[in-house]
Amino acid sequence: MTKLTKLHAHLFLMGASVIYGCNFVISKLAMPAYITPYAFIFLRITGGAILFTLLHQFTVKEKIKDKKDLPRFLAAAIFGACINQLLFFDGLSQTSPINASIIVVSSPVIVLTLSFIFLKEKVTPLKITGIAMGFIGAIMMIGLNGVAFHSGSMKGDFMVFVNAAFYSVYLVVSKPLLIKYHPFTVMKWVFVMATPFVAVATWSDVQATDWEAIPASIWIAISYVVVCTSFLAYLFYALAMRVVNASTASFYIYFQPMVTTIVAVLVLDESIKAMQVIAAAFIFIGVYLISVKKKK
C-alpha cells in the first residue's frame, strides 16, 4: 500500500473524530425509540464484518501468517468490536449524549497508561502536558453544553466508562497487529471474530424488533452508524495507527465534543462563544505537543 505519512495519519484520525462526534446524536435518533441497543449492535458488527470482508477480498487477500497471533486477534475483537460496543450502546440508551461524551474523554489517559506498561511507549513531559491540555479543552467544550449527570442513570454512565476503558485496551492490543498485517486484514478478522459473540448476545432483541415499523429517515441514521461509525471510523484508526502510536490515536477523542459544537453552530445556527475558541486552542495545542518529537 502507499506509504502513509504522519500528515495522512492525523487526517484519518480527524476524519474518525468527525464521524464519532456526530454518532452520539445520530444514534439517539433511532435508539431506543425504534431499535434496542442490542439489535443496533447486531447491525453494526455484522454490517462491519460484511463490509470489511468485501474490502479485504477485493484488495489485499492477506492471510494470518502466524497462528500465535490468533489470541491477539480474538482479544482485539472482544475488546474493540464486541463487549465495548454492547456496553456503549446500552449505556448511551440510559444516559444523555453529553454525559457519554464527557465520560469517553477519559480514554486517552487510560491508553497512555496501558501503552507505557505493555507497549513500552515513552511517556514524555510533552506528551503528558499535551494530553492534559486536550482533556481540559474537551471538558471546557462539553461544559458549555451543560453537564448534568443527574440527567442520565448512574448505570448508563458506568457502562459508557467501562466501554471507554475496553476501547483503550483494544487500541493497545491491536497496535502490534497493525504493524505486522495490513489494516484491511486486521479489521476484517476483528469484526468477523466478534460477530458470533454479538449474535448470541443480541439475537433475542433482533427477533423482537419490528423492522417494518422503522421509517426511512431512521434507516438513514442506522445506515450512517453502520457504514460511517463501524466501517470508516474503524478503518481510519487502523490506517493511522500504522504510523502513530496508540496514545496519539486516542488523543483525537478530545476532538469529538468540538465536532458536536461545530455541528450545532452550522446546523442549529448557534453562535460561537469565546470559551469555545479557547477550548479548541487547548485541544490543538495538545495534539501538537503529543506529536512533536524531542530533538536529539
PDB file of N, CA and C in Angstrom, residues 103-173:
ATOM      1  N   ILE A 103     -17.618  11.336  29.590  1.00  0.00           N
ATOM      2  CA  ILE A 103     -17.040  10.133  30.174  1.00  0.00           C
ATOM      3  C   ILE A 103     -16.011   9.524  29.228  1.00  0.00           C
ATOM      4  N   VAL A 104     -16.315   9.551  27.933  1.00  0.00           N
ATOM      5  CA  VAL A 104     -15.442   8.931  26.941  1.00  0.00           C
ATOM      6  C   VAL A 104     -14.066   9.599  26.882  1.00  0.00           C
ATOM      7  N   VAL A 105     -13.992  10.891  27.243  1.00  0.00           N
ATOM      8  CA  VAL A 105     -12.695  11.578  27.145  1.00  0.00           C
ATOM      9  C   VAL A 105     -11.687  11.091  28.186  1.00  0.00           C
ATOM     10  N   SER A 106     -12.075  10.136  29.031  1.00  0.00           N
ATOM     11  CA  SER A 106     -11.108   9.520  29.946  1.00  0.00           C
ATOM     12  C   SER A 106     -10.203   8.535  29.208  1.00  0.00           C
ATOM     13  N   SER A 107     -10.583   8.143  28.007  1.00  0.00           N
ATOM     14  CA  SER A 107      -9.874   7.100  27.267  1.00  0.00           C
ATOM     15  C   SER A 107      -8.393   7.391  27.012  1.00  0.00           C
ATOM     16  N   PRO A 108      -7.998   8.598  26.550  1.00  0.00           N
ATOM     17  CA  PRO A 108      -6.576   8.834  26.286  1.00  0.00           C
ATOM     18  C   PRO A 108      -5.673   8.634  27.500  1.00  0.00           C
ATOM     19  N   VAL A 109      -6.159   8.976  28.681  1.00  0.00           N
ATOM     20  CA  VAL A 109      -5.368   8.776  29.889  1.00  0.00           C
ATOM     21  C   VAL A 109      -5.157   7.286  30.134  1.00  0.00           C
ATOM     22  N   ILE A 110      -6.203   6.486  29.909  1.00  0.00           N
ATOM     23  CA  ILE A 110      -6.097   5.035  30.080  1.00  0.00           C
ATOM     24  C   ILE A 110      -5.136   4.450  29.051  1.00  0.00           C
ATOM     25  N   VAL A 111      -5.254   4.899  27.798  1.00  0.00           N
ATOM     26  CA  VAL A 111      -4.375   4.396  26.739  1.00  0.00           C
ATOM     27  C   VAL A 111      -2.918   4.733  27.025  1.00  0.00           C
ATOM     28  N   LEU A 112      -2.657   5.947  27.476  1.00  0.00           N
ATOM     29  CA  LEU A 112      -1.286   6.354  27.788  1.00  0.00           C
ATOM     30  C   LEU A 112      -0.690   5.438  28.855  1.00  0.00           C
ATOM     31  N   THR A 113      -1.469   5.120  29.876  1.00  0.00           N
ATOM     32  CA  THR A 113      -1.006   4.242  30.951  1.00  0.00           C
ATOM     33  C   THR A 113      -0.743   2.830  30.439  1.00  0.00           C
ATOM     34  N   LEU A 114      -1.698   2.270  29.678  1.00  0.00           N
ATOM     35  CA  LEU A 114      -1.540   0.909  29.156  1.00  0.00           C
ATOM     36  C   LEU A 114      -0.398   0.822  28.153  1.00  0.00           C
ATOM     37  N   SER A 115      -0.223   1.857  27.328  1.00  0.00           N
ATOM     38  CA  SER A 115       0.865   1.862  26.340  1.00  0.00           C
ATOM     39  C   SER A 115       2.222   1.879  27.026  1.00  0.00           C
ATOM     40  N   PHE A 116       2.311   2.612  28.129  1.00  0.00           N
ATOM     41  CA  PHE A 116       3.553   2.668  28.891  1.00  0.00           C
ATOM     42  C   PHE A 116       3.875   1.303  29.500  1.00  0.00           C
ATOM     43  N   ILE A 117       2.843   0.612  30.000  1.00  0.00           N
ATOM     44  CA  ILE A 117       3.047  -0.670  30.682  1.00  0.00           C
ATOM     45  C   ILE A 117       3.321  -1.802  29.695  1.00  0.00           C
ATOM     46  N   PHE A 118       2.505  -1.901  28.638  1.00  0.00           N
ATOM     47  CA  PHE A 118       2.557  -3.067  27.768  1.00  0.00           C
ATOM     48  C   PHE A 118       3.328  -2.847  26.465  1.00  0.00           C
ATOM     49  N   LEU A 119       3.291  -1.646  25.903  1.00  0.00           N
ATOM     50  CA  LEU A 119       3.986  -1.383  24.641  1.00  0.00           C
ATOM     51  C   LEU A 119       5.307  -0.647  24.832  1.00  0.00           C
ATOM     52  N   LYS A 120       5.595  -0.312  26.095  1.00  0.00           N
ATOM     53  CA  LYS A 120       6.851   0.377  26.442  1.00  0.00           C
ATOM     54  C   LYS A 120       7.005   1.716  25.722  1.00  0.00           C
ATOM     55  N   GLU A 121       5.864   2.384  25.446  1.00  0.00           N
ATOM     56  CA  GLU A 121       5.935   3.713  24.851  1.00  0.00           C
ATOM     57  C   GLU A 121       6.494   4.695  25.871  1.00  0.00           C
ATOM     58  N   LYS A 122       7.289   5.625  25.373  1.00  0.00           N
ATOM     59  CA  LYS A 122       7.867   6.632  26.265  1.00  0.00           C
ATOM     60  C   LYS A 122       6.804   7.646  26.671  1.00  0.00           C
ATOM     61  N   VAL A 123       6.731   7.899  27.953  1.00  0.00           N
ATOM     62  CA  VAL A 123       5.809   8.907  28.464  1.00  0.00           C
ATOM     63  C   VAL A 123       6.630  10.150  28.785  1.00  0.00           C
ATOM     64  N   THR A 124       6.649  11.084  27.840  1.00  0.00           N
ATOM     65  CA  THR A 124       7.455  12.294  27.984  1.00  0.00           C
ATOM     66  C   THR A 124       6.631  13.398  28.653  1.00  0.00           C
ATOM     67  N   PRO A 125       7.316  14.373  29.255  1.00  0.00           N
ATOM     68  CA  PRO A 125       6.586  15.520  29.826  1.00  0.00           C
ATOM     69  C   PRO A 125       5.714  16.233  28.799  1.00  0.00           C
ATOM     70  N   LEU A 126       6.197  16.318  27.532  1.00  0.00           N
ATOM     71  CA  LEU A 126       5.410  16.964  26.483  1.00  0.00           C
ATOM     72  C   LEU A 126       4.113  16.199  26.231  1.00  0.00           C
ATOM     73  N   LYS A 127       4.204  14.856  26.202  1.00  0.00           N
ATOM     74  CA  LYS A 127       3.009  14.047  25.945  1.00  0.00           C
ATOM     75  C   LYS A 127       2.002  14.183  27.081  1.00  0.00           C
ATOM     76  N   ILE A 128       2.496  14.163  28.320  1.00  0.00           N
ATOM     77  CA  ILE A 128       1.611  14.317  29.481  1.00  0.00           C
ATOM     78  C   ILE A 128       0.943  15.689  29.455  1.00  0.00           C
ATOM     79  N   THR A 129       1.740  16.727  29.130  1.00  0.00           N
ATOM     80  CA  THR A 129       1.190  18.083  29.055  1.00  0.00           C
ATOM     81  C   THR A 129       0.150  18.190  27.945  1.00  0.00           C
ATOM     82  N   GLY A 130       0.446  17.566  26.789  1.00  0.00           N
ATOM     83  CA  GLY A 130      -0.481  17.598  25.668  1.00  0.00           C
ATOM     84  C   GLY A 130      -1.805  16.933  25.987  1.00  0.00           C
ATOM     85  N   ILE A 131      -1.757  15.771  26.621  1.00  0.00           N
ATOM     86  CA  ILE A 131      -2.984  15.063  26.979  1.00  0.00           C
ATOM     87  C   ILE A 131      -3.762  15.851  28.029  1.00  0.00           C
ATOM     88  N   ALA A 132      -3.048  16.461  28.967  1.00  0.00           N
ATOM     89  CA  ALA A 132      -3.713  17.271  29.998  1.00  0.00           C
ATOM     90  C   ALA A 132      -4.423  18.470  29.368  1.00  0.00           C
ATOM     91  N   MET A 133      -3.745  19.131  28.406  1.00  0.00           N
ATOM     92  CA  MET A 133      -4.355  20.299  27.748  1.00  0.00           C
ATOM     93  C   MET A 133      -5.571  19.885  26.913  1.00  0.00           C
ATOM     94  N   GLY A 134      -5.445  18.743  26.221  1.00  0.00           N
ATOM     95  CA  GLY A 134      -6.574  18.242  25.445  1.00  0.00           C
ATOM     96  C   GLY A 134      -7.756  17.902  26.334  1.00  0.00           C
ATOM     97  N   PHE A 135      -7.478  17.299  27.485  1.00  0.00           N
ATOM     98  CA  PHE A 135      -8.532  16.943  28.432  1.00  0.00           C
ATOM     99  C   PHE A 135      -9.243  18.195  28.941  1.00  0.00           C
ATOM    100  N   ILE A 136      -8.458  19.213  29.301  1.00  0.00           N
ATOM    101  CA  ILE A 136      -9.043  20.474  29.787  1.00  0.00           C
ATOM    102  C   ILE A 136      -9.901  21.115  28.698  1.00  0.00           C
ATOM    103  N   GLY A 137      -9.373  21.136  27.454  1.00  0.00           N
ATOM    104  CA  GLY A 137     -10.127  21.717  26.346  1.00  0.00           C
ATOM    105  C   GLY A 137     -11.434  20.980  26.093  1.00  0.00           C
ATOM    106  N   ALA A 138     -11.391  19.633  26.152  1.00  0.00           N
ATOM    107  CA  ALA A 138     -12.600  18.839  25.920  1.00  0.00           C
ATOM    108  C   ALA A 138     -13.633  19.082  27.016  1.00  0.00           C
ATOM    109  N   ILE A 139     -13.178  19.145  28.269  1.00  0.00           N
ATOM    110  CA  ILE A 139     -14.091  19.383  29.388  1.00  0.00           C
ATOM    111  C   ILE A 139     -14.714  20.779  29.276  1.00  0.00           C
ATOM    112  N   MET A 140     -13.901  21.775  28.895  1.00  0.00           N
ATOM    113  CA  MET A 140     -14.431  23.137  28.709  1.00  0.00           C
ATOM    114  C   MET A 140     -15.499  23.150  27.616  1.00  0.00           C
ATOM    115  N   MET A 141     -15.223  22.437  26.513  1.00  0.00           N
ATOM    116  CA  MET A 141     -16.158  22.416  25.391  1.00  0.00           C
ATOM    117  C   MET A 141     -17.469  21.747  25.791  1.00  0.00           C
ATOM    118  N   ILE A 142     -17.368  20.626  26.485  1.00  0.00           N
ATOM    119  CA  ILE A 142     -18.567  19.898  26.907  1.00  0.00           C
ATOM    120  C   ILE A 142     -19.330  20.693  27.960  1.00  0.00           C
ATOM    121  N   GLY A 143     -18.596  21.350  28.862  1.00  0.00           N
ATOM    122  CA  GLY A 143     -19.229  22.092  29.952  1.00  0.00           C
ATOM    123  C   GLY A 143     -20.139  23.198  29.456  1.00  0.00           C
ATOM    124  N   LEU A 144     -19.806  23.754  28.276  1.00  0.00           N
ATOM    125  CA  LEU A 144     -20.652  24.816  27.712  1.00  0.00           C
ATOM    126  C   LEU A 144     -22.022  24.290  27.299  1.00  0.00           C
ATOM    127  N   ASN A 145     -22.117  22.971  27.082  1.00  0.00           N
ATOM    128  CA  ASN A 145     -23.405  22.378  26.717  1.00  0.00           C
ATOM    129  C   ASN A 145     -24.228  22.005  27.944  1.00  0.00           C
ATOM    130  N   GLY A 146     -23.614  22.154  29.109  1.00  0.00           N
ATOM    131  CA  GLY A 146     -24.373  21.896  30.333  1.00  0.00           C
ATOM    132  C   GLY A 146     -24.257  20.473  30.813  1.00  0.00           C
ATOM    133  N   VAL A 147     -23.187  20.146  31.531  1.00  0.00           N
ATOM    134  CA  VAL A 147     -23.007  18.808  32.076  1.00  0.00           C
ATOM    135  C   VAL A 147     -23.986  18.612  33.219  1.00  0.00           C
ATOM    136  N   ALA A 148     -24.759  17.543  33.157  1.00  0.00           N
ATOM    137  CA  ALA A 148     -25.746  17.279  34.211  1.00  0.00           C
ATOM    138  C   ALA A 148     -25.871  15.771  34.380  1.00  0.00           C
ATOM    139  N   PHE A 149     -25.042  15.228  35.251  1.00  0.00           N
ATOM    140  CA  PHE A 149     -25.038  13.785  35.410  1.00  0.00           C
ATOM    141  C   PHE A 149     -26.352  13.254  35.989  1.00  0.00           C
ATOM    142  N   HIS A 150     -27.146  14.133  36.581  1.00  0.00           N
ATOM    143  CA  HIS A 150     -28.441  13.676  37.072  1.00  0.00           C
ATOM    144  C   HIS A 150     -29.416  13.376  35.928  1.00  0.00           C
ATOM    145  N   SER A 151     -29.068  13.842  34.695  1.00  0.00           N
ATOM    146  CA  SER A 151     -29.960  13.629  33.558  1.00  0.00           C
ATOM    147  C   SER A 151     -29.858  12.210  33.003  1.00  0.00           C
ATOM    148  N   GLY A 152     -28.871  11.473  33.427  1.00  0.00           N
ATOM    149  CA  GLY A 152     -28.727  10.091  32.984  1.00  0.00           C
ATOM    150  C   GLY A 152     -28.582   9.186  34.185  1.00  0.00           C
ATOM    151  N   SER A 153     -28.765   7.902  33.980  1.00  0.00           N
ATOM    152  CA  SER A 153     -28.672   6.978  35.098  1.00  0.00           C
ATOM    153  C   SER A 153     -27.224   6.691  35.438  1.00  0.00           C
ATOM    154  N   MET A 154     -26.966   6.374  36.695  1.00  0.00           N
ATOM    155  CA  MET A 154     -25.619   6.006  37.122  1.00  0.00           C
ATOM    156  C   MET A 154     -25.163   4.747  36.390  1.00  0.00           C
ATOM    157  N   LYS A 155     -26.091   3.824  36.164  1.00  0.00           N
ATOM    158  CA  LYS A 155     -25.765   2.584  35.454  1.00  0.00           C
ATOM    159  C   LYS A 155     -25.313   2.886  34.028  1.00  0.00           C
ATOM    160  N   GLY A 156     -26.044   3.781  33.333  1.00  0.00           N
ATOM    161  CA  GLY A 156     -25.681   4.137  31.967  1.00  0.00           C
ATOM    162  C   GLY A 156     -24.330   4.820  31.896  1.00  0.00           C
ATOM    163  N   ASP A 157     -24.075   5.738  32.825  1.00  0.00           N
ATOM    164  CA  ASP A 157     -22.787   6.432  32.869  1.00  0.00           C
ATOM    165  C   ASP A 157     -21.645   5.440  33.101  1.00  0.00           C
ATOM    166  N   PHE A 158     -21.871   4.485  33.996  1.00  0.00           N
ATOM    167  CA  PHE A 158     -20.831   3.493  34.309  1.00  0.00           C
ATOM    168  C   PHE A 158     -20.541   2.608  33.092  1.00  0.00           C
ATOM    169  N   MET A 159     -21.591   2.222  32.370  1.00  0.00           N
ATOM    170  CA  MET A 159     -21.397   1.396  31.180  1.00  0.00           C
ATOM    171  C   MET A 159     -20.556   2.120  30.130  1.00  0.00           C
ATOM    172  N   VAL A 160     -20.806   3.404  29.955  1.00  0.00           N
ATOM    173  CA  VAL A 160     -20.038   4.186  28.980  1.00  0.00           C
ATOM    174  C   VAL A 160     -18.576   4.280  29.407  1.00  0.00           C
ATOM    175  N   PHE A 161     -18.326   4.419  30.724  1.00  0.00           N
ATOM    176  CA  PHE A 161     -16.957   4.482  31.213  1.00  0.00           C
ATOM    177  C   PHE A 161     -16.212   3.159  30.959  1.00  0.00           C
ATOM    178  N   VAL A 162     -16.867   2.036  31.258  1.00  0.00           N
ATOM    179  CA  VAL A 162     -16.233   0.732  31.030  1.00  0.00           C
ATOM    180  C   VAL A 162     -15.982   0.530  29.536  1.00  0.00           C
ATOM    181  N   ASN A 163     -16.920   0.993  28.697  1.00  0.00           N
ATOM    182  CA  ASN A 163     -16.712   0.935  27.253  1.00  0.00           C
ATOM    183  C   ASN A 163     -15.449   1.695  26.860  1.00  0.00           C
ATOM    184  N   ALA A 164     -15.249   2.891  27.430  1.00  0.00           N
ATOM    185  CA  ALA A 164     -14.059   3.684  27.124  1.00  0.00           C
ATOM    186  C   ALA A 164     -12.789   2.949  27.532  1.00  0.00           C
ATOM    187  N   ALA A 165     -12.840   2.265  28.678  1.00  0.00           N
ATOM    188  CA  ALA A 165     -11.679   1.500  29.153  1.00  0.00           C
ATOM    189  C   ALA A 165     -11.390   0.329  28.223  1.00  0.00           C
ATOM    190  N   PHE A 166     -12.433  -0.367  27.785  1.00  0.00           N
ATOM    191  CA  PHE A 166     -12.250  -1.515  26.897  1.00  0.00           C
ATOM    192  C   PHE A 166     -11.736  -1.080  25.522  1.00  0.00           C
ATOM    193  N   TYR A 167     -12.238   0.057  25.019  1.00  0.00           N
ATOM    194  CA  TYR A 167     -11.747   0.546  23.731  1.00  0.00           C
ATOM    195  C   TYR A 167     -10.271   0.945  23.842  1.00  0.00           C
ATOM    196  N   SER A 168      -9.878   1.440  24.994  1.00  0.00           N
ATOM    197  CA  SER A 168      -8.478   1.776  25.229  1.00  0.00           C
ATOM    198  C   SER A 168      -7.615   0.519  25.143  1.00  0.00           C
ATOM    199  N   VAL A 169      -8.096  -0.581  25.741  1.00  0.00           N
ATOM    200  CA  VAL A 169      -7.381  -1.859  25.661  1.00  0.00           C
ATOM    201  C   VAL A 169      -7.279  -2.309  24.202  1.00  0.00           C
ATOM    202  N   TYR A 170      -8.364  -2.123  23.446  1.00  0.00           N
ATOM    203  CA  TYR A 170      -8.367  -2.506  22.024  1.00  0.00           C
ATOM    204  C   TYR A 170      -7.277  -1.769  21.246  1.00  0.00           C
ATOM    205  N   LEU A 171      -7.129  -0.459  21.475  1.00  0.00           N
ATOM    206  CA  LEU A 171      -6.111   0.308  20.763  1.00  0.00           C
ATOM    207  C   LEU A 171      -4.711  -0.219  21.061  1.00  0.00           C
ATOM    208  N   VAL A 172      -4.467  -0.593  22.300  1.00  0.00           N
ATOM    209  CA  VAL A 172      -3.148  -1.101  22.692  1.00  0.00           C
ATOM    210  C   VAL A 172      -2.926  -2.510  22.143  1.00  0.00           C
ATOM    211  N   VAL A 173      -3.946  -3.373  22.222  1.00  0.00           N
ATOM    212  CA  VAL A 173      -3.832  -4.752  21.754  1.00  0.00           C
ATOM    213  C   VAL A 173      -3.656  -4.820  20.239  1.00  0.00           C
TER     214      VAL A 173
END
